[in-house]
GROMACS .gro file of C-alpha atoms in nm:
model
  453
    1MET     CA    1 -19.918  -6.176  19.068
    2GLN     CA    2 -19.672  -6.050  18.810
    3LEU     CA    3 -19.374  -6.274  18.748
    4THR     CA    4 -19.074  -6.245  18.523
    5GLY     CA    5 -19.142  -6.316  18.159
    6ARG     CA    6 -19.471  -6.322  17.978
    7ILE     CA    7 -19.679  -6.536  18.212
    8VAL     CA    8 -19.896  -6.418  18.499
    9LEU     CA    9 -19.962  -6.689  18.753
   10ARG     CA   10 -20.265  -6.726  18.970
   11SER     CA   11 -20.207  -6.683  19.339
   12PRO     CA   12 -20.013  -6.984  19.470
   13GLY     CA   13 -20.225  -6.946  19.779
   14GLY     CA   14 -20.515  -7.068  19.573
   15HIS     CA   15 -20.426  -7.416  19.695
   16ARG     CA   16 -20.774  -7.461  19.818
   17PRO     CA   17 -20.844  -7.722  20.082
   18THR     CA   18 -21.069  -7.992  19.937
   19PHE     CA   19 -21.252  -8.288  20.081
   20LEU     CA   20 -20.921  -8.475  20.053
   21ALA     CA   21 -20.752  -8.197  20.246
   22VAL     CA   22 -20.993  -8.255  20.534
   23LEU     CA   23 -20.902  -8.623  20.524
   24ARG     CA   24 -20.538  -8.527  20.528
   25ALA     CA   25 -20.600  -8.313  20.836
   26GLU     CA   26 -20.753  -8.618  21.001
   27TRP     CA   27 -20.442  -8.820  20.908
   28ILE     CA   28 -20.227  -8.551  21.069
   29GLY     CA   29 -20.429  -8.581  21.387
   30ILE     CA   30 -20.378  -8.957  21.379
   31ALA     CA   31 -20.009  -8.900  21.318
   32VAL     CA   32 -19.980  -8.678  21.623
   33LEU     CA   33 -20.158  -8.942  21.831
   34LEU     CA   34 -19.921  -9.209  21.705
   35MET     CA   35 -19.623  -8.989  21.787
   36ALA     CA   36 -19.751  -8.944  22.141
   37CYS     CA   37 -19.766  -9.322  22.168
   38GLY     CA   38 -19.410  -9.359  22.045
   39ALA     CA   39 -19.487  -9.490  21.698
   40PRO     CA   40 -19.258  -9.373  21.414
   41VAL     CA   41 -19.444  -9.111  21.214
   42GLY     CA   42 -19.332  -8.883  20.936
   43THR     CA   43 -19.512  -8.697  20.666
   44PRO     CA   44 -19.867  -8.817  20.591
   45THR     CA   45 -19.960  -8.951  20.253
   46GLY     CA   46 -20.030  -8.676  20.007
   47THR     CA   47 -20.334  -8.657  19.794
   48ASP     CA   48 -20.484  -8.347  19.947
   49ARG     CA   49 -20.421  -8.125  19.649
   50SER     CA   50 -20.580  -8.351  19.397
   51PRO     CA   51 -20.926  -8.248  19.280
   52THR     CA   52 -21.229  -8.319  19.494
   53PRO     CA   53 -21.388  -8.664  19.460
   54SER     CA   54 -21.689  -8.511  19.288
   55SER     CA   55 -21.470  -8.395  19.001
   56THR     CA   56 -21.389  -8.605  18.701
   57SER     CA   57 -21.126  -8.601  18.431
   58SER     CA   58 -21.338  -8.803  18.192
   59LEU     CA   59 -21.309  -8.636  17.855
   60SER     CA   60 -21.589  -8.825  17.688
   61PRO     CA   61 -21.854  -8.621  17.505
   62THR     CA   62 -22.118  -8.484  17.742
   63PRO     CA   63 -22.409  -8.246  17.706
   64ALA     CA   64 -22.336  -7.879  17.756
   65PRO     CA   65 -22.422  -7.743  18.100
   66SER     CA   66 -22.728  -7.535  18.157
   67THR     CA   67 -22.675  -7.174  18.058
   68PRO     CA   68 -22.689  -6.920  18.341
   69THR     CA   69 -22.857  -6.588  18.302
   70PRO     CA   70 -22.607  -6.354  18.131
   71GLY     CA   71 -22.529  -6.036  18.312
   72ALA     CA   72 -22.622  -6.158  18.659
   73THR     CA   73 -22.418  -5.942  18.897
   74LEU     CA   74 -22.346  -5.922  19.264
   75GLU     CA   75 -22.437  -5.598  19.434
   76PRO     CA   76 -22.201  -5.581  19.731
   77THR     CA   77 -22.353  -5.524  20.072
   78PRO     CA   78 -22.091  -5.529  20.348
   79ALA     CA   79 -22.138  -5.739  20.661
   80ALA     CA   80 -21.831  -5.660  20.868
   81ILE     CA   81 -21.642  -5.891  21.103
   82GLY     CA   82 -21.331  -5.718  21.228
   83ASN     CA   83 -21.159  -5.564  20.928
   84TRP     CA   84 -21.315  -5.815  20.687
   85ARG     CA   85 -21.644  -5.748  20.506
   86GLU     CA   86 -21.862  -6.019  20.355
   87LEU     CA   87 -22.018  -5.943  20.018
   88THR     CA   88 -22.384  -6.033  20.022
   89GLY     CA   89 -22.655  -6.020  19.758
   90LYS     CA   90 -22.766  -6.251  19.480
   91PRO     CA   91 -22.591  -6.422  19.326
   92VAL     CA   92 -22.270  -6.462  19.525
   93PRO     CA   93 -22.000  -6.615  19.304
   94TYR     CA   94 -21.915  -6.977  19.382
   95LEU     CA   95 -21.539  -6.972  19.325
   96HIS     CA   96 -21.295  -7.260  19.327
   97ASP     CA   97 -21.002  -7.058  19.196
   98LEU     CA   98 -20.928  -6.697  19.109
   99VAL     CA   99 -20.675  -6.525  18.884
  100ARG     CA  100 -20.591  -6.158  18.851
  101ARG     CA  101 -20.556  -6.005  18.506
  102ALA     CA  102 -20.486  -5.655  18.382
  103ASN     CA  103 -20.857  -5.572  18.358
  104GLY     CA  104 -20.969  -5.737  18.684
  105PHE     CA  105 -21.041  -6.088  18.805
  106ILE     CA  106 -21.157  -6.411  18.644
  107GLY     CA  107 -21.281  -6.685  18.874
  108VAL     CA  108 -21.376  -7.041  18.795
  109GLY     CA  109 -21.625  -7.246  18.994
  110ARG     CA  110 -21.992  -7.330  18.973
  111THR     CA  111 -22.296  -7.171  18.822
  112SER     CA  112 -22.557  -6.987  19.027
  113ASP     CA  113 -22.828  -7.158  18.821
  114PRO     CA  114 -23.045  -7.345  19.077
  115GLN     CA  115 -23.138  -7.601  18.809
  116GLY     CA  116 -22.790  -7.751  18.796
  117ALA     CA  117 -22.441  -7.762  18.940
  118GLY     CA  118 -22.249  -7.702  18.620
  119PRO     CA  119 -21.923  -7.509  18.585
  120ALA     CA  120 -21.910  -7.134  18.549
  121VAL     CA  121 -21.667  -6.850  18.494
  122TRP     CA  122 -21.709  -6.530  18.694
  123ARG     CA  123 -21.571  -6.185  18.603
  124SER     CA  124 -21.515  -5.878  18.817
  125ALA     CA  125 -21.338  -5.548  18.757
  126ASP     CA  126 -21.288  -5.473  19.125
  127GLY     CA  127 -21.350  -5.796  19.318
  128ARG     CA  128 -21.674  -5.656  19.458
  129ALA     CA  129 -21.931  -5.677  19.176
  130TRP     CA  130 -21.937  -6.004  18.981
  131THR     CA  131 -22.090  -6.119  18.654
  132GLU     CA  132 -22.141  -6.483  18.562
  133VAL     CA  133 -22.009  -6.570  18.215
  134PRO     CA  134 -22.189  -6.844  18.018
  135ILE     CA  135 -21.931  -7.095  17.897
  136GLU     CA  136 -21.898  -7.322  17.597
  137LEU     CA  137 -21.698  -7.645  17.603
  138GLU     CA  138 -21.575  -7.866  17.323
  139ALA     CA  139 -21.751  -8.200  17.307
  140GLU     CA  140 -21.437  -8.374  17.435
  141LEU     CA  141 -21.445  -8.176  17.758
  142ASP     CA  142 -21.661  -8.296  18.044
  143PRO     CA  143 -21.828  -7.988  18.200
  144GLU     CA  144 -21.723  -8.098  18.546
  145VAL     CA  145 -21.354  -8.045  18.469
  146LEU     CA  146 -21.403  -7.675  18.537
  147GLU     CA  147 -21.560  -7.735  18.877
  148SER     CA  148 -21.231  -7.828  19.042
  149LEU     CA  149 -20.931  -7.690  18.863
  150TYR     CA  150 -20.619  -7.480  18.887
  151VAL     CA  151 -20.590  -7.191  18.646
  152LEU     CA  152 -20.322  -6.952  18.528
  153THR     CA  153 -20.287  -6.703  18.246
  154ALA     CA  154 -20.023  -6.749  17.978
  155ASP     CA  155 -19.988  -6.498  17.696
  156ASP     CA  156 -20.336  -6.367  17.781
  157ARG     CA  157 -20.483  -6.717  17.759
  158LEU     CA  158 -20.648  -6.897  18.048
  159VAL     CA  159 -20.500  -7.242  18.104
  160ALA     CA  160 -20.658  -7.504  18.329
  161ILE     CA  161 -20.571  -7.854  18.444
  162SER     CA  162 -20.806  -8.097  18.609
  163GLY     CA  163 -20.859  -8.464  18.668
  164THR     CA  164 -20.861  -8.739  18.925
  165ALA     CA  165 -20.699  -8.999  18.701
  166ALA     CA  166 -20.540  -8.806  18.416
  167LEU     CA  167 -20.381  -8.471  18.342
  168GLY     CA  168 -20.613  -8.287  18.103
  169VAL     CA  169 -20.531  -7.936  17.980
  170ALA     CA  170 -20.779  -7.682  17.843
  171GLU     CA  171 -20.732  -7.322  17.735
  172SER     CA  172 -20.950  -7.017  17.676
  173GLU     CA  173 -20.890  -6.661  17.561
  174ASP     CA  174 -21.193  -6.507  17.727
  175GLY     CA  175 -21.311  -6.761  17.984
  176ARG     CA  176 -21.624  -6.826  17.778
  177THR     CA  177 -21.501  -7.080  17.520
  178TRP     CA  178 -21.273  -7.361  17.640
  179THR     CA  179 -21.070  -7.584  17.409
  180TYR     CA  180 -20.905  -7.915  17.486
  181VAL     CA  181 -20.537  -7.868  17.397
  182SER     CA  182 -20.345  -8.176  17.512
  183PRO     CA  183 -20.403  -8.551  17.540
  184GLU     CA  184 -20.456  -8.713  17.875
  185GLN     CA  185 -20.148  -8.804  18.075
  186ASP     CA  186 -20.134  -9.097  18.317
  187ALA     CA  187 -20.135  -8.865  18.616
  188CYS     CA  188 -20.313  -8.734  18.922
  189PRO     CA  189 -20.257  -8.357  18.880
  190ALA     CA  190 -20.240  -8.150  19.198
  191ASP     CA  191 -20.124  -7.803  19.093
  192LEU     CA  192 -19.948  -7.604  18.823
  193ALA     CA  193 -19.729  -7.295  18.793
  194ALA     CA  194 -19.562  -7.093  18.519
  195HIS     CA  195 -19.227  -6.916  18.494
  196ASP     CA  196 -19.121  -6.732  18.178
  197GLU     CA  197 -19.257  -6.958  17.899
  198VAL     CA  198 -19.246  -7.284  18.094
  199VAL     CA  199 -19.551  -7.443  18.259
  200VAL     CA  200 -19.511  -7.716  18.522
  201ALA     CA  201 -19.782  -7.944  18.662
  202VAL     CA  202 -19.713  -8.162  18.966
  203GLY     CA  203 -19.885  -8.449  19.141
  204GLY     CA  204 -19.851  -8.825  19.116
  205VAL     CA  205 -19.817  -9.081  18.840
  206GLY     CA  206 -20.128  -9.289  18.776
  207PRO     CA  207 -20.475  -9.259  18.929
  208CYS     CA  208 -20.516  -9.059  19.250
  209GLN     CA  209 -20.468  -9.276  19.556
  210MET     CA  210 -20.611  -9.227  19.903
  211GLY     CA  211 -20.409  -9.368  20.191
  212GLY     CA  212 -20.123  -9.491  19.973
  213PHE     CA  213 -19.802  -9.372  19.812
  214GLY     CA  214 -19.752  -9.379  19.439
  215GLN     CA  215 -19.478  -9.228  19.227
  216PRO     CA  216 -19.438  -8.847  19.225
  217GLY     CA  217 -19.447  -8.661  18.894
  218ALA     CA  218 -19.362  -8.318  18.752
  219TRP     CA  219 -19.475  -8.256  18.394
  220VAL     CA  220 -19.320  -7.970  18.198
  221SER     CA  221 -19.445  -7.802  17.879
  222VAL     CA  222 -19.370  -7.494  17.672
  223ASP     CA  223 -19.662  -7.519  17.430
  224LEU     CA  224 -19.934  -7.677  17.649
  225ALA     CA  225 -19.975  -7.958  17.397
  226ASP     CA  226 -19.670  -8.174  17.470
  227TRP     CA  227 -19.588  -8.266  17.831
  228THR     CA  228 -19.287  -8.456  17.967
  229ASN     CA  229 -19.255  -8.603  18.314
  230ALA     CA  230 -18.924  -8.455  18.429
  231TRP     CA  231 -18.926  -8.588  18.785
  232PRO     CA  232 -18.598  -8.762  18.882
  233GLU     CA  233 -18.580  -9.122  18.997
  234THR     CA  234 -18.687  -9.125  19.362
  235GLY     CA  235 -18.879  -9.339  19.604
  236PRO     CA  236 -19.259  -9.325  19.639
  237GLY     CA  237 -19.441  -9.005  19.724
  238PHE     CA  238 -19.674  -8.735  19.603
  239LEU     CA  239 -19.628  -8.363  19.520
  240HIS     CA  240 -19.898  -8.142  19.669
  241GLY     CA  241 -19.815  -7.811  19.500
  242VAL     CA  242 -19.578  -7.591  19.305
  243VAL     CA  243 -19.515  -7.216  19.283
  244ALA     CA  244 -19.308  -6.996  19.056
  245THR     CA  245 -19.038  -6.785  19.219
  246ALA     CA  246 -18.783  -6.533  19.097
  247GLY     CA  247 -18.538  -6.818  19.042
  248GLY     CA  248 -18.764  -7.085  18.895
  249PHE     CA  249 -19.000  -7.338  19.056
  250VAL     CA  250 -19.046  -7.480  19.405
  251ALA     CA  251 -19.251  -7.799  19.457
  252TRP     CA  252 -19.346  -7.959  19.786
  253GLY     CA  253 -19.498  -8.280  19.910
  254THR     CA  254 -19.378  -8.609  20.054
  255VAL     CA  255 -19.103  -8.793  19.868
  256ALA     CA  256 -18.915  -9.088  20.016
  257GLU     CA  257 -18.565  -9.184  19.912
  258ASP     CA  258 -18.639  -9.550  19.970
  259ALA     CA  259 -18.961  -9.747  19.992
  260ASP     CA  260 -18.819  -9.925  20.298
  261SER     CA  261 -18.861  -9.596  20.488
  262LEU     CA  262 -19.239  -9.622  20.469
  263VAL     CA  263 -19.425  -9.708  20.788
  264CYS     CA  264 -19.769  -9.843  20.702
  265GLU     CA  265 -19.999  -9.883  21.000
  266ILE     CA  266 -20.298  -9.645  20.983
  267GLY     CA  267 -20.208  -9.516  20.639
  268CYS     CA  268 -19.845  -9.486  20.530
  269PHE     CA  269 -19.585  -9.241  20.656
  270VAL     CA  270 -19.216  -9.185  20.605
  271ASP     CA  271 -18.998  -9.268  20.905
  272PRO     CA  272 -18.859  -8.926  21.011
  273VAL     CA  273 -18.555  -9.083  21.174
  274ARG     CA  274 -18.446  -9.253  20.853
  275GLU     CA  275 -18.549  -8.965  20.627
  276PRO     CA  276 -18.578  -8.629  20.806
  277TYR     CA  277 -18.599  -8.443  20.472
  278ALA     CA  278 -18.884  -8.644  20.318
  279GLY     CA  279 -19.110  -8.337  20.352
  280ALA     CA  280 -18.854  -8.082  20.232
  281PRO     CA  281 -18.936  -7.882  19.917
  282TRP     CA  282 -18.770  -7.932  19.577
  283PHE     CA  283 -18.622  -7.659  19.355
  284SER     CA  284 -18.582  -7.630  18.978
  285THR     CA  285 -18.465  -7.341  18.763
  286ASP     CA  286 -18.639  -7.469  18.449
  287GLY     CA  287 -18.887  -7.740  18.554
  288ALA     CA  288 -18.671  -8.006  18.388
  289SER     CA  289 -18.412  -8.069  18.661
  290TRP     CA  290 -18.507  -8.096  19.030
  291GLN     CA  291 -18.314  -8.115  19.356
  292ARG     CA  292 -18.431  -8.156  19.714
  293LEU     CA  293 -18.360  -7.862  19.946
  294THR     CA  294 -18.174  -8.007  20.242
  295ASP     CA  295 -17.879  -7.850  20.427
  296PRO     CA  296 -17.834  -7.563  20.471
  297ALA     CA  297 -18.208  -7.522  20.418
  298PRO     CA  298 -18.393  -7.534  20.755
  299PHE     CA  299 -18.639  -7.810  20.659
  300ALA     CA  300 -18.532  -8.104  20.877
  301GLY     CA  301 -18.845  -8.285  20.993
  302ALA     CA  302 -19.069  -8.033  20.815
  303THR     CA  303 -19.402  -8.084  20.643
  304ILE     CA  304 -19.497  -7.805  20.401
  305GLU     CA  305 -19.867  -7.714  20.387
  306GLY     CA  306 -19.849  -7.447  20.118
  307MET     CA  307 -19.662  -7.156  19.961
  308ALA     CA  308 -19.744  -6.814  19.819
  309THR     CA  309 -19.529  -6.578  19.615
  310ALA     CA  310 -19.548  -6.200  19.632
  311GLU     CA  311 -19.317  -5.905  19.568
  312GLN     CA  312 -19.173  -5.961  19.916
  313GLY     CA  313 -19.062  -6.313  19.825
  314THR     CA  314 -19.201  -6.664  19.857
  315LEU     CA  315 -19.354  -6.764  20.190
  316ALA     CA  316 -19.391  -7.129  20.294
  317ILE     CA  317 -19.604  -7.245  20.586
  318GLY     CA  318 -19.596  -7.587  20.749
  319TRP     CA  319 -19.501  -7.795  21.050
  320ALA     CA  320 -19.168  -7.883  21.210
  321PRO     CA  321 -19.058  -8.051  21.536
  322SER     CA  322 -19.071  -7.831  21.846
  323ALA     CA  323 -18.731  -7.730  21.981
  324ASP     CA  324 -18.848  -7.805  22.335
  325ALA     CA  325 -19.032  -8.129  22.256
  326PRO     CA  326 -18.918  -8.281  21.923
  327GLN     CA  327 -19.200  -8.536  21.933
  328LEU     CA  328 -19.449  -8.250  21.891
  329GLN     CA  329 -19.510  -8.047  21.575
  330GLU     CA  330 -19.535  -7.666  21.573
  331LEU     CA  331 -19.638  -7.423  21.301
  332ARG     CA  332 -19.341  -7.281  21.110
  333ALA     CA  333 -19.287  -7.028  20.830
  334TRP     CA  334 -18.998  -6.992  20.586
  335MET     CA  335 -18.912  -6.710  20.344
  336SER     CA  336 -18.708  -6.710  20.021
  337ASN     CA  337 -18.616  -6.448  19.763
  338ASP     CA  338 -18.530  -6.696  19.488
  339GLY     CA  339 -18.677  -7.033  19.586
  340ALA     CA  340 -18.335  -7.190  19.640
  341SER     CA  341 -18.223  -7.034  19.972
  342TRP     CA  342 -18.464  -7.018  20.267
  343THR     CA  343 -18.475  -6.854  20.610
  344LEU     CA  344 -18.678  -6.981  20.905
  345LEU     CA  345 -18.900  -6.699  21.037
  346ASP     CA  346 -19.019  -6.619  21.386
  347ILE     CA  347 -19.388  -6.555  21.320
  348GLY     CA  348 -19.469  -6.498  21.686
  349PRO     CA  349 -19.768  -6.523  21.922
  350PRO     CA  350 -20.062  -6.483  21.678
  351PHE     CA  351 -20.031  -6.850  21.579
  352ALA     CA  352 -19.975  -6.990  21.928
  353GLY     CA  353 -20.306  -7.178  21.935
  354VAL     CA  354 -20.270  -7.345  21.595
  355GLU     CA  355 -20.224  -7.720  21.625
  356PRO     CA  356 -20.168  -8.006  21.380
  357GLY     CA  357 -20.497  -8.145  21.255
  358MET     CA  358 -20.655  -7.807  21.188
  359GLY     CA  359 -20.519  -7.784  20.835
  360ILE     CA  360 -20.352  -7.468  20.704
  361GLY     CA  361 -20.409  -7.260  20.392
  362ILE     CA  362 -20.196  -6.980  20.251
  363GLY     CA  363 -20.254  -6.721  19.980
  364GLY     CA  364 -20.185  -6.366  19.874
  365GLY     CA  365 -19.995  -6.159  19.623
  366PRO     CA  366 -19.842  -5.810  19.588
  367SER     CA  367 -20.046  -5.662  19.873
  368GLY     CA  368 -19.934  -5.926  20.123
  369PHE     CA  369 -20.012  -6.270  20.257
  370ALA     CA  370 -20.294  -6.450  20.435
  371VAL     CA  371 -20.278  -6.770  20.639
  372TRP     CA  372 -20.589  -6.947  20.760
  373THR     CA  373 -20.686  -7.253  20.958
  374GLN     CA  374 -20.899  -7.505  20.778
  375SER     CA  375 -21.086  -7.733  21.013
  376VAL     CA  376 -21.400  -7.941  20.982
  377PRO     CA  377 -21.749  -7.813  20.889
  378GLY     CA  378 -21.915  -7.637  21.178
  379VAL     CA  379 -21.593  -7.481  21.303
  380THR     CA  380 -21.510  -7.119  21.221
  381THR     CA  381 -21.194  -7.027  21.035
  382MET     CA  382 -20.917  -6.803  21.169
  383VAL     CA  383 -20.750  -6.577  20.913
  384TRP     CA  384 -20.427  -6.382  20.967
  385ALA     CA  385 -20.291  -6.113  20.733
  386SER     CA  386 -19.940  -5.977  20.684
  387VAL     CA  387 -19.772  -5.729  20.453
  388ASP     CA  388 -19.430  -5.898  20.459
  389GLY     CA  389 -19.486  -6.249  20.598
  390ARG     CA  390 -19.298  -6.165  20.917
  391SER     CA  391 -19.534  -5.948  21.122
  392TRP     CA  392 -19.896  -6.063  21.143
  393ASP     CA  393 -20.221  -5.918  21.272
  394ALA     CA  394 -20.398  -6.079  21.566
  395GLY     CA  395 -20.625  -6.281  21.337
  396THR     CA  396 -20.996  -6.266  21.255
  397GLU     CA  397 -21.251  -6.539  21.316
  398LEU     CA  398 -21.473  -6.583  21.010
  399PRO     CA  399 -21.781  -6.808  20.994
  400VAL     CA  400 -21.637  -6.990  20.694
  401ALA     CA  401 -21.696  -7.360  20.640
  402MET     CA  402 -21.418  -7.383  20.382
  403LEU     CA  403 -21.187  -7.121  20.233
  404HIS     CA  404 -21.088  -7.206  19.878
  405GLY     CA  405 -20.829  -6.931  19.841
  406VAL     CA  406 -20.711  -6.575  19.903
  407GLU     CA  407 -20.587  -6.330  19.640
  408SER     CA  408 -20.456  -5.973  19.640
  409LEU     CA  409 -20.708  -5.693  19.591
  410GLY     CA  410 -20.547  -5.350  19.565
  411GLU     CA  411 -20.390  -5.285  19.905
  412GLY     CA  412 -20.605  -5.557  20.057
  413LEU     CA  413 -20.715  -5.917  20.008
  414ILE     CA  414 -21.015  -6.107  19.875
  415ALA     CA  415 -21.106  -6.444  20.026
  416TYR     CA  416 -21.354  -6.688  19.872
  417GLY     CA  417 -21.514  -7.012  19.984
  418THR     CA  418 -21.833  -7.130  20.151
  419VAL     CA  419 -22.023  -7.069  20.474
  420GLU     CA  420 -22.264  -7.302  20.651
  421ASP     CA  421 -22.630  -7.220  20.597
  422ALA     CA  422 -22.828  -7.538  20.654
  423ASP     CA  423 -23.153  -7.363  20.749
  424SER     CA  424 -23.161  -7.097  20.480
  425GLY     CA  425 -23.353  -7.301  20.224
  426ILE     CA  426 -23.145  -7.134  19.954
  427SER     CA  427 -23.125  -7.350  19.645
  428VAL     CA  428 -22.764  -7.347  19.527
  429PRO     CA  429 -22.547  -7.610  19.359
  430CYS     CA  430 -22.352  -7.836  19.591
  431ASP     CA  431 -22.194  -8.179  19.616
  432LYS     CA  432 -22.419  -8.469  19.715
  433ASP     CA  433 -22.205  -8.516  20.026
  434ASP     CA  434 -22.272  -8.156  20.123
  435VAL     CA  435 -22.651  -8.181  20.140
  436VAL     CA  436 -22.866  -8.179  20.453
  437GLU     CA  437 -23.231  -8.284  20.408
  438GLY     CA  438 -23.226  -8.199  20.040
  439ARG     CA  439 -23.062  -7.858  20.083
  440CYS     CA  440 -22.703  -7.745  20.063
  441ARG     CA  441 -22.558  -7.697  20.406
  442THR     CA  442 -22.309  -7.447  20.264
  443VAL     CA  443 -22.351  -7.146  20.039
  444PRO     CA  444 -22.080  -6.947  19.859
  445ALA     CA  445 -21.915  -6.654  20.032
  446VAL     CA  446 -21.669  -6.376  19.941
  447TRP     CA  447 -21.485  -6.165  20.200
  448ILE     CA  448 -21.292  -5.840  20.143
  449LEU     CA  449 -21.008  -5.693  20.349
  450ASP     CA  450 -20.964  -5.338  20.219
  451ARG     CA  451 -20.609  -5.295  20.346
  452VAL     CA  452 -20.359  -5.542  20.488
  453PRO     CA  453 -20.269  -5.405  20.833
   0.00000   0.00000   0.00000
């Protein structure tokens, strides 16, 4: 998506749900149960946007990954469900993240080589036919850093962050050769965004924690080599994501004003009575100075799941107390033109059946937005599309085990992730926790929506 200045950012909706996101969905379900029992519950602990547990930020020298067959392409064969068409053929790109450039798409993920589960870069001119690009890494870069990363383009360079215990930054001009450009930071990076010539990475200070609050962090850089944590002095928390808007940056997560507001029973939460704005987003014009969006912003009691920026503005999706039953959470959407002022939207009946615990993803770009439910393996995914973020289609049920992201494709959308295929016998790379009887229970999938209705 084209932003002001010289930097083109990947779709903010590429906040792909990871294994930690599934855990977070389970925490939300526990939170709802606790609320029903009268226990004080606020925003769940946030580590869901940190890389998957299988990733590593170790930058010790490692052998180069196995080299895939150059020129391997996907010949698209449509398998339609509603208005969406699945691209089939061999190989299907295994994508963790996707960025649009002037000459097409570059995706990062895993190789199709059945002999290994190394990282790979995938190219496509139209989002339909894909070619796997063999990659070369400096000795200091662990190959696995590219298996779970967030990528943007800055001055025609690809920039990636990754890590479960440190912020490591790599860059590439063509997606083939990656260079380590900055020293490790004591951080658990969750996401990054760029506005003009400024790049911001957000997450938490120190190693990634599960089930606990650390200190939030927002690192800012203009040259990718030197990074400064510009987060103000606050209570404990974690920042899940950040997007660039017309006016600067918006970050979201859970940030307490005071550690005494934490309620630690099954995990830790922020008491919503003491701090109703703990889940409200934060705004910065330059990445160096941040302020929480409270009144008159309509975020009291809210928990933000994700944001996406398009020509129509920035759309946020999340949960907020029901007007009829404040102890219950309902799906909400907010829209902003600049990132500083927000309006609560009435998104209507299509989302009536969405409940906390499902997990929500959001993505898109100039062509429009997509919102999807992200549940547990074995449960299909509902995907809704909208041109403006206000009026939505009725939704489509896709047999997707996990959607990693959605990006604009002409007047339509492209969705990428995995589908369950335990009995196929197809040999494809996968995590050890994703194996059934020696085979992957999921295989990569790409879906195309030709035109946003």
